mmCIF file of C-alpha atoms in Angstrom:
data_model
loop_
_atom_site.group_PDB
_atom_site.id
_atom_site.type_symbol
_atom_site.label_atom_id
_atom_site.label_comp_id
_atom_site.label_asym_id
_atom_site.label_seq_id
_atom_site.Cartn_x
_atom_site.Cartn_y
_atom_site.Cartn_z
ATOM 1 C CA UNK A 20 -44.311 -93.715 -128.464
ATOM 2 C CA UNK A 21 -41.745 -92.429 -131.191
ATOM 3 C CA UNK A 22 -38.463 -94.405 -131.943
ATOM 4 C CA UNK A 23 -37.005 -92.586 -129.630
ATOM 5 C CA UNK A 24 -39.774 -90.743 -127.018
ATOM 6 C CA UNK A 25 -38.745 -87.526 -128.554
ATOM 7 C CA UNK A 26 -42.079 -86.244 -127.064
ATOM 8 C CA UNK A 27 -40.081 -86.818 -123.702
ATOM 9 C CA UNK A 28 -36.767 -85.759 -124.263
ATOM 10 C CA UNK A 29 -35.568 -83.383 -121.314
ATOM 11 C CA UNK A 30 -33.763 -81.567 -123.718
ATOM 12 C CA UNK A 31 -36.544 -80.226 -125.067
ATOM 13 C CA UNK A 32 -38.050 -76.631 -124.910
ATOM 14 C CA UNK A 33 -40.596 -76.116 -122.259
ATOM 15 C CA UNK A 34 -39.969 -79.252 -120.474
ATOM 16 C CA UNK A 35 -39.380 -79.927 -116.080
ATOM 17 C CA UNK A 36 -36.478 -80.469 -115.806
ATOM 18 C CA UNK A 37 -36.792 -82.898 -112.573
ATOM 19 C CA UNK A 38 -39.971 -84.870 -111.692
ATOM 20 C CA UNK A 39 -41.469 -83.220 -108.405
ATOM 21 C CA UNK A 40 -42.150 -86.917 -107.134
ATOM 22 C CA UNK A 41 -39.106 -88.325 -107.938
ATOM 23 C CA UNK A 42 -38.436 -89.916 -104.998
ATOM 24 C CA UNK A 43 -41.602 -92.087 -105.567
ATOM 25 C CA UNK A 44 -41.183 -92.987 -109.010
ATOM 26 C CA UNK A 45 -37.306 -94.288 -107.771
ATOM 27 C CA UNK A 46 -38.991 -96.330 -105.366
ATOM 28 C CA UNK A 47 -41.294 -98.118 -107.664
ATOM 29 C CA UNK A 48 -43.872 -98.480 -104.843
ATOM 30 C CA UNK A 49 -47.703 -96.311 -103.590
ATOM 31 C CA UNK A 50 -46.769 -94.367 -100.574
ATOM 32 C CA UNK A 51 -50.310 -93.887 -99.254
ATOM 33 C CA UNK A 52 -49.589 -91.133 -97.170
ATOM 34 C CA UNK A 53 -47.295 -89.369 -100.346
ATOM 35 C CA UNK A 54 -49.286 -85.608 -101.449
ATOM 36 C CA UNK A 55 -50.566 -87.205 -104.613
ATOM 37 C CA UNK A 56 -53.495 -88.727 -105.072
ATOM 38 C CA UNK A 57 -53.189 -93.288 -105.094
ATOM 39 C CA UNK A 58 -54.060 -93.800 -108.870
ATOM 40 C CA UNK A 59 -52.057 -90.821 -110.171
ATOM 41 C CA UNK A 60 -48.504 -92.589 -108.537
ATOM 42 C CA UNK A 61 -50.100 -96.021 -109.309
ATOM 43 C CA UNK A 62 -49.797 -94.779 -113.412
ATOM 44 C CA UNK A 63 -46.589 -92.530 -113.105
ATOM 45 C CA UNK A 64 -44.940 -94.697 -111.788
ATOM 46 C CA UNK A 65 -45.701 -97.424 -114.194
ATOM 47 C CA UNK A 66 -45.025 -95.573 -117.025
ATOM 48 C CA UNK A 67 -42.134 -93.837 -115.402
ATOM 49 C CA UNK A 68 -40.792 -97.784 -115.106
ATOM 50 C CA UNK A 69 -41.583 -98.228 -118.557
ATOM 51 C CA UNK A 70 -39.752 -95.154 -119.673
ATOM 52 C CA UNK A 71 -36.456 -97.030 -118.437
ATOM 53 C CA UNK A 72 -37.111 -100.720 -119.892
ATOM 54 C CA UNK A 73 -37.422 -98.413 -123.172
ATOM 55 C CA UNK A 74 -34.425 -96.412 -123.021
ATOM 56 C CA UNK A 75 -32.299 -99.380 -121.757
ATOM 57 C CA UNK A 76 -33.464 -101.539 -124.617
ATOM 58 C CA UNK A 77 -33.161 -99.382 -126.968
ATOM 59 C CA UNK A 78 -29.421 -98.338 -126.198
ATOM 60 C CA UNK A 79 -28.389 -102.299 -126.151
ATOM 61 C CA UNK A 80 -30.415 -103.042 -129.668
ATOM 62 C CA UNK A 81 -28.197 -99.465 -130.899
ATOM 63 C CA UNK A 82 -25.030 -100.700 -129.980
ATOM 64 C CA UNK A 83 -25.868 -104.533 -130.382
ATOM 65 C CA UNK A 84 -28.050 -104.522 -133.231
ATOM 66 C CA UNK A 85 -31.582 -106.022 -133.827
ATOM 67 C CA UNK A 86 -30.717 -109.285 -131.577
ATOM 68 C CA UNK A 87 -33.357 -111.170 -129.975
ATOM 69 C CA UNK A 88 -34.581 -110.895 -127.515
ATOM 70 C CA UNK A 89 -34.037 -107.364 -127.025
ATOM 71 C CA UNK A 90 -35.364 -106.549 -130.435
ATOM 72 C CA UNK A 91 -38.785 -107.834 -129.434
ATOM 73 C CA UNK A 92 -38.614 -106.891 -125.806
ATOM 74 C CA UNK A 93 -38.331 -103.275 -127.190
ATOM 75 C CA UNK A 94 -41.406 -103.692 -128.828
ATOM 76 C CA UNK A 95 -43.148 -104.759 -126.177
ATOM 77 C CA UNK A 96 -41.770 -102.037 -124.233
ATOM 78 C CA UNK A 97 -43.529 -99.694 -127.191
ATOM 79 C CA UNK A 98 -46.856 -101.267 -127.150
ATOM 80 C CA UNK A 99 -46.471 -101.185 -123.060
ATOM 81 C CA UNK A 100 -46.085 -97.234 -122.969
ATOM 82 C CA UNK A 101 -48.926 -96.993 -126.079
ATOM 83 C CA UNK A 102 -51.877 -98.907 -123.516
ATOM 84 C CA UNK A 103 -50.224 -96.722 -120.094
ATOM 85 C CA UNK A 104 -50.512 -93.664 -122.175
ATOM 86 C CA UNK A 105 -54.199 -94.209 -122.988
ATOM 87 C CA UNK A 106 -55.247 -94.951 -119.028
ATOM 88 C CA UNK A 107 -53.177 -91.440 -118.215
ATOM 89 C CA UNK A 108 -54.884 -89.576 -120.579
ATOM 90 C CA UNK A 109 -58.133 -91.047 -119.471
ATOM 91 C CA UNK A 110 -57.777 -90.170 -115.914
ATOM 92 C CA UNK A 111 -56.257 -86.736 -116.381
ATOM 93 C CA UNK A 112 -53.311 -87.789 -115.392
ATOM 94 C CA UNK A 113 -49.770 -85.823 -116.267
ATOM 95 C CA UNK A 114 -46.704 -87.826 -117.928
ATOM 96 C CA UNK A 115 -43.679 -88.108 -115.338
ATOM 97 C CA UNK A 116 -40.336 -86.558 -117.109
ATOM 98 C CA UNK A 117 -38.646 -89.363 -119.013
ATOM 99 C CA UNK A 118 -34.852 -88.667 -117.852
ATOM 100 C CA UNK A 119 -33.500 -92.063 -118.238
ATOM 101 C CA UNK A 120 -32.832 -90.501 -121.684
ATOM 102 C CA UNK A 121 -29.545 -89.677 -119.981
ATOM 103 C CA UNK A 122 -29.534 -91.785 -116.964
ATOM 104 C CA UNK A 123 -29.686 -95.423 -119.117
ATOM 105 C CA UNK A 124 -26.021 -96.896 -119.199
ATOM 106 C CA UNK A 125 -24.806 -98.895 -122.474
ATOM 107 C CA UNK A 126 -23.595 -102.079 -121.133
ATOM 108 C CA UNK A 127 -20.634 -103.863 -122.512
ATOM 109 C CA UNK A 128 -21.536 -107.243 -123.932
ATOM 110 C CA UNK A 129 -24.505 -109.056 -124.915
ATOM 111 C CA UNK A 130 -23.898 -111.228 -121.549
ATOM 112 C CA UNK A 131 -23.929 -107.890 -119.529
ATOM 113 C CA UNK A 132 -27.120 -106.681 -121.253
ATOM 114 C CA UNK A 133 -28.910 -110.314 -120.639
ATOM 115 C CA UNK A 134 -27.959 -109.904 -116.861
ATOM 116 C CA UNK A 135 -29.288 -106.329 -116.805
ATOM 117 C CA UNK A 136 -32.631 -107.428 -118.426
ATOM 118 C CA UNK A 137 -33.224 -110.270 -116.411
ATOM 119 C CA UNK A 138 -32.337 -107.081 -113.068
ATOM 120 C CA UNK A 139 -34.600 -104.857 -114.329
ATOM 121 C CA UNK A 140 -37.648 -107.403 -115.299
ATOM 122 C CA UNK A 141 -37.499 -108.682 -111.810
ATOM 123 C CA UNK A 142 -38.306 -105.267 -110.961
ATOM 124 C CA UNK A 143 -41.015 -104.488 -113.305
ATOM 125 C CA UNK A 144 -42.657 -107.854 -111.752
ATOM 126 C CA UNK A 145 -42.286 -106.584 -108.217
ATOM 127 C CA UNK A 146 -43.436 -103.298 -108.923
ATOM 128 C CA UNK A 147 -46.654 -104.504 -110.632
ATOM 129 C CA UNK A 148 -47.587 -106.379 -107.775
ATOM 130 C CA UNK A 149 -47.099 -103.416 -105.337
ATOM 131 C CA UNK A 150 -48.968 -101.301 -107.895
ATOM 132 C CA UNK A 151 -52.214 -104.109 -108.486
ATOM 133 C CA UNK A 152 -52.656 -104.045 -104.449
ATOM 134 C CA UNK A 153 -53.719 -100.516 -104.706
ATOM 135 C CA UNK A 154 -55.566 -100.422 -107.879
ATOM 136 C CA UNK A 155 -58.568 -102.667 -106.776
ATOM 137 C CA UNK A 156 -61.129 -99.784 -107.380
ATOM 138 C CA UNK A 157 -60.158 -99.638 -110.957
ATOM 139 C CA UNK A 158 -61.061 -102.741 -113.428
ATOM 140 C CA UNK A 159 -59.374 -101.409 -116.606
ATOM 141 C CA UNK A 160 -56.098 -100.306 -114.769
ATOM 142 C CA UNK A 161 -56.115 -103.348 -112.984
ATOM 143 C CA UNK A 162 -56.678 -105.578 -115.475
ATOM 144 C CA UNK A 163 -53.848 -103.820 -117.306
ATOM 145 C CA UNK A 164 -51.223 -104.247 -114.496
ATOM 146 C CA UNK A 165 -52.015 -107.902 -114.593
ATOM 147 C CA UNK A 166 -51.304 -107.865 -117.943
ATOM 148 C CA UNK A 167 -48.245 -106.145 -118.860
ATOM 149 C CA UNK A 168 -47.078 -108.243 -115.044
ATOM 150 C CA UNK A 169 -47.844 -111.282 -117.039
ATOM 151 C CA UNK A 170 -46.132 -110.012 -119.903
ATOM 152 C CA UNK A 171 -43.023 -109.353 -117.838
ATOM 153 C CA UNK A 172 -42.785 -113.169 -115.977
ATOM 154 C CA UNK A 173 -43.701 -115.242 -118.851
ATOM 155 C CA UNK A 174 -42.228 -113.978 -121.823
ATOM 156 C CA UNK A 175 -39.270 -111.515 -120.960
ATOM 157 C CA UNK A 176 -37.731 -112.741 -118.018
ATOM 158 C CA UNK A 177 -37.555 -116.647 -119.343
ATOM 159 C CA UNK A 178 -36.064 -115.324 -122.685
ATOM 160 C CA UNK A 179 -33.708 -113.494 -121.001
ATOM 161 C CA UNK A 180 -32.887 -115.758 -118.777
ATOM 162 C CA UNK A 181 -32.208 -118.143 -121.738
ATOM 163 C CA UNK A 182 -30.044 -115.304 -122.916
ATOM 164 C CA UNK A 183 -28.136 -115.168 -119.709
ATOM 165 C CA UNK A 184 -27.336 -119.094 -120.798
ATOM 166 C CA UNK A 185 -26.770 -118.906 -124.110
ATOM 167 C CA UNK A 186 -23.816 -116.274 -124.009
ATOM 168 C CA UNK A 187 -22.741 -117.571 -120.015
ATOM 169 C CA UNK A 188 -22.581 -121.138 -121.903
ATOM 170 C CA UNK A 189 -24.860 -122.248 -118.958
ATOM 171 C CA UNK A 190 -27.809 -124.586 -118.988
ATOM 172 C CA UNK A 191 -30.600 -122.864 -118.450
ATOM 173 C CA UNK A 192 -31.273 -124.252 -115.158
ATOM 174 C CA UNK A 193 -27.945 -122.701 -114.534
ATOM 175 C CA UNK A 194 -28.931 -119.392 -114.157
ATOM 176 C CA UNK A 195 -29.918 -118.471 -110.866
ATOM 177 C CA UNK A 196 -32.066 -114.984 -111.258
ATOM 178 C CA UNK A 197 -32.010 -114.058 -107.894
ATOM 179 C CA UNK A 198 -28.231 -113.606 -107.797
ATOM 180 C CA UNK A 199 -28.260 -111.743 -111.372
ATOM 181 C CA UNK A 200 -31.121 -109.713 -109.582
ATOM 182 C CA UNK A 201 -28.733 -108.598 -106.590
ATOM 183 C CA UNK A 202 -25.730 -107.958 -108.733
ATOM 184 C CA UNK A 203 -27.156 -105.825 -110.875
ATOM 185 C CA UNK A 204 -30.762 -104.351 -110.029
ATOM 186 C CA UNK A 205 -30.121 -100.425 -108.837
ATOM 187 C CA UNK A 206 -33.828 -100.761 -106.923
ATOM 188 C CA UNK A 207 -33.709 -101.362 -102.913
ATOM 189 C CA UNK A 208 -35.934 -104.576 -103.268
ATOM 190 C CA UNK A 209 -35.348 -107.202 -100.809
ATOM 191 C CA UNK A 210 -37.572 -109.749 -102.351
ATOM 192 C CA UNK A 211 -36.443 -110.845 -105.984
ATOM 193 C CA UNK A 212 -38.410 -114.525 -107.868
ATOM 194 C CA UNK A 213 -38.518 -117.371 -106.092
ATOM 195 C CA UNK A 214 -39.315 -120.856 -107.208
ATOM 196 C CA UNK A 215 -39.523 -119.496 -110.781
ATOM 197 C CA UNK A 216 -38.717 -123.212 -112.480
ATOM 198 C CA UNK A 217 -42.179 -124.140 -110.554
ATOM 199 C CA UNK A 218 -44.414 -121.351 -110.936
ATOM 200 C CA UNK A 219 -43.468 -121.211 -114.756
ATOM 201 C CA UNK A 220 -44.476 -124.935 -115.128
ATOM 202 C CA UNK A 221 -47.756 -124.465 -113.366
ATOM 203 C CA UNK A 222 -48.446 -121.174 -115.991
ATOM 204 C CA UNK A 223 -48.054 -123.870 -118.872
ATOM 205 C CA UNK A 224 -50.575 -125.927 -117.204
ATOM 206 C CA UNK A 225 -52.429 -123.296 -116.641
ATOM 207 C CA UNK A 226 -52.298 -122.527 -120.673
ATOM 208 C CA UNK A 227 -53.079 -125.870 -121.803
ATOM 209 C CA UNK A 228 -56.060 -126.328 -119.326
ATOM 210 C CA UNK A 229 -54.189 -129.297 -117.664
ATOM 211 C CA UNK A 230 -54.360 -128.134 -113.772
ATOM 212 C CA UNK A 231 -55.300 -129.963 -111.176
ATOM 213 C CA UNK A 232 -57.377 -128.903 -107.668
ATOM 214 C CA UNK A 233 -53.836 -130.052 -106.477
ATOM 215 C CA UNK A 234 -52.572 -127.448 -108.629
ATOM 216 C CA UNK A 235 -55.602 -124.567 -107.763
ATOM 217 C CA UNK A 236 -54.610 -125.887 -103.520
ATOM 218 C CA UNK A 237 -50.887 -125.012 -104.200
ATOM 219 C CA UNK A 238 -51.405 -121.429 -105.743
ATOM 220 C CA UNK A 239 -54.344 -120.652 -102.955
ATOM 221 C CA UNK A 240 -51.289 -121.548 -99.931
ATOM 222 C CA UNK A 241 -49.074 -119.142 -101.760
ATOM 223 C CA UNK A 242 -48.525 -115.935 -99.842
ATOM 224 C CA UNK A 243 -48.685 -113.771 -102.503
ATOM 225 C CA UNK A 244 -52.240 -114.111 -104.631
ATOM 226 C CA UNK A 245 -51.573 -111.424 -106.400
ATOM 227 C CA UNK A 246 -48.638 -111.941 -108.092
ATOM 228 C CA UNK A 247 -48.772 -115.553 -108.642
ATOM 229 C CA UNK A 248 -52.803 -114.593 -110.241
ATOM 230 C CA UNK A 249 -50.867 -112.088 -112.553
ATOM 231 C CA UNK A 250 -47.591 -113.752 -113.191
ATOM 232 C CA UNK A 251 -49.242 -116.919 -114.606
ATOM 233 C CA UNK A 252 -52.824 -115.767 -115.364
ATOM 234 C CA UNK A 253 -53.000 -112.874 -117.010
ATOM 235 C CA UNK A 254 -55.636 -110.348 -116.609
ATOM 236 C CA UNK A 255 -58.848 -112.416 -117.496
ATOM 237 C CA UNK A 256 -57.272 -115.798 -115.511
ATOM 238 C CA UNK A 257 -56.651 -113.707 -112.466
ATOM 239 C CA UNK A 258 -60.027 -112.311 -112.233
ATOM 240 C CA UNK A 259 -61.114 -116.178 -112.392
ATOM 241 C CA UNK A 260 -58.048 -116.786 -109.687
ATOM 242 C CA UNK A 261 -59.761 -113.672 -107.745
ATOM 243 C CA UNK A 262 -62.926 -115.319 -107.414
ATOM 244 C CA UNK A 263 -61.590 -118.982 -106.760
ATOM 245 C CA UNK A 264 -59.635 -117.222 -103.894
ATOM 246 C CA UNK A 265 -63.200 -115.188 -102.487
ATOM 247 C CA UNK A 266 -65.104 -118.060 -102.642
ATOM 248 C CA UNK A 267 -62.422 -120.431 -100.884
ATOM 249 C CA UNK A 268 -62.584 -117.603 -98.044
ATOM 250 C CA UNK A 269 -66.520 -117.172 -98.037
ATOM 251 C CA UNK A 270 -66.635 -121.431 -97.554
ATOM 252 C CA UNK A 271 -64.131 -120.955 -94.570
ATOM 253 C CA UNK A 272 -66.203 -118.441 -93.058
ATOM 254 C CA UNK A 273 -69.298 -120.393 -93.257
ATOM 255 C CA UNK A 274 -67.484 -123.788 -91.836
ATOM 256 C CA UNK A 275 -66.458 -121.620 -88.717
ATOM 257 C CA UNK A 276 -69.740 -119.959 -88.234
ATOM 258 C CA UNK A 277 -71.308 -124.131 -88.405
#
């Protein structure tokens, strides 16, 4: 991924100039009964999402400078695209267009940019656990999605959250993502974070080693396994999570069969 995806640039020669499933990579979820096969939207649209946290970082850390933590985001955002790449290449799978080259908007003010962020992570999140319910048949893309999820939840969205503070003059418990998530997110999602404050104190545990069975009961109640085993796991935790989950299911089984 170049400094500026010039591989990708719609202004180039020989290029689409639209994306024939555009309307799927907009809606950052599978359609199982779309005319492409399940894996091939699972990575277009992934890297299609990519292709925007790029572009929009990039214009903010132009106009802005080299501030954290859009400076490192961007990065990320690099590396991201770099390990996406590699699975579309290995399944044969063709690039979407990158048009948020001209579709990315510069926003105003650091604050704006921080609001925007925290928007457009929430979506990432959301879309990776669409994307991981569908991917179950493939252990290195799946294990990737977990990752870059985890990526998204515990290191961009708290540090731009604490951005959101920091130039809002808020405390950080302050900033209530869910609203900055319906203000400025330009995805149709109903559902945004909830109980972040919680979840992100049960990934430190999770870290350190310090959880509890409490703590293992709590996540196993929650109704969505596979974001929480992403979000706060990573890929090798949430294959762990995965089997803690099958194995709490194959011991219910048994007790109603007794």
């Amino acid at each position: 991924m170049e400094e500026n995806l010039d591989t990708q640039k719609v202004v180039e020669e020989n290029l689409p100039t639209s994306n024939f499933d555009q309307d799927l990579l907009d809606s950052l979820r599978v359609n199982p009964t779309y005319n492409e096969p399940i894996l091939h939207q699972i990575l277009r649209i992934a890297i299609y999402d990519e292709y925007h946290a790029y572009e929009n970082y990039r214009v903010i850390v132009e106009k802005f400078g080299s501030q954290t933590p859009f400076i490192n985001i961007l990065q990320a955002e690099i590396n991201h695209y770099e390990e996406l790449t590699v699975l579309l290449n290995k399944y044969q799978v063709p690039a979407p267009l990158n048009d948020w080259v001209i579709k990315v908007e510069t926003p105003n003010s650091i604050l704006e940019a921080a609001e925007v962020g925290v928007a457009e992570e929430i979506d990432n999140i959301k879309m990776y656990d669409n994307l991981i319910t569908y991917a179950k048949d493939y252990p290195d893309v799946l294990d990737l999605l977990y990752r870059l999820q985890a990526a998204s939840y515990n290191n961009h969205l708290p540090a731009l959250r604490q951005a959101v503070a920091k130039h809002s003059n808020l405390n950080i418990n302050e900033v209530d993502v869910n609203t900055i998530h319906q203000e400025n997110s330009i995805h149709n999602i109903d559902e945004a974070i909830s109980k972040m404050d919680e979840i992100s104190a049960m990934a430190s545990k999770f870290s350190t080693g310090n959880v509890s069975q409490e703590d293992i009961l709590k996540l196993l109640s929650n109704s969505n396994l596979s974001f929480v085993g992403g979000a706060l796991l990573g890929a090798v935790g949430a294959g762990v999570f995965s089997q803690v989950t099958k194995d709490k299911k194959e011991n219910t089984t048994e007790e109603e069969e007794v």
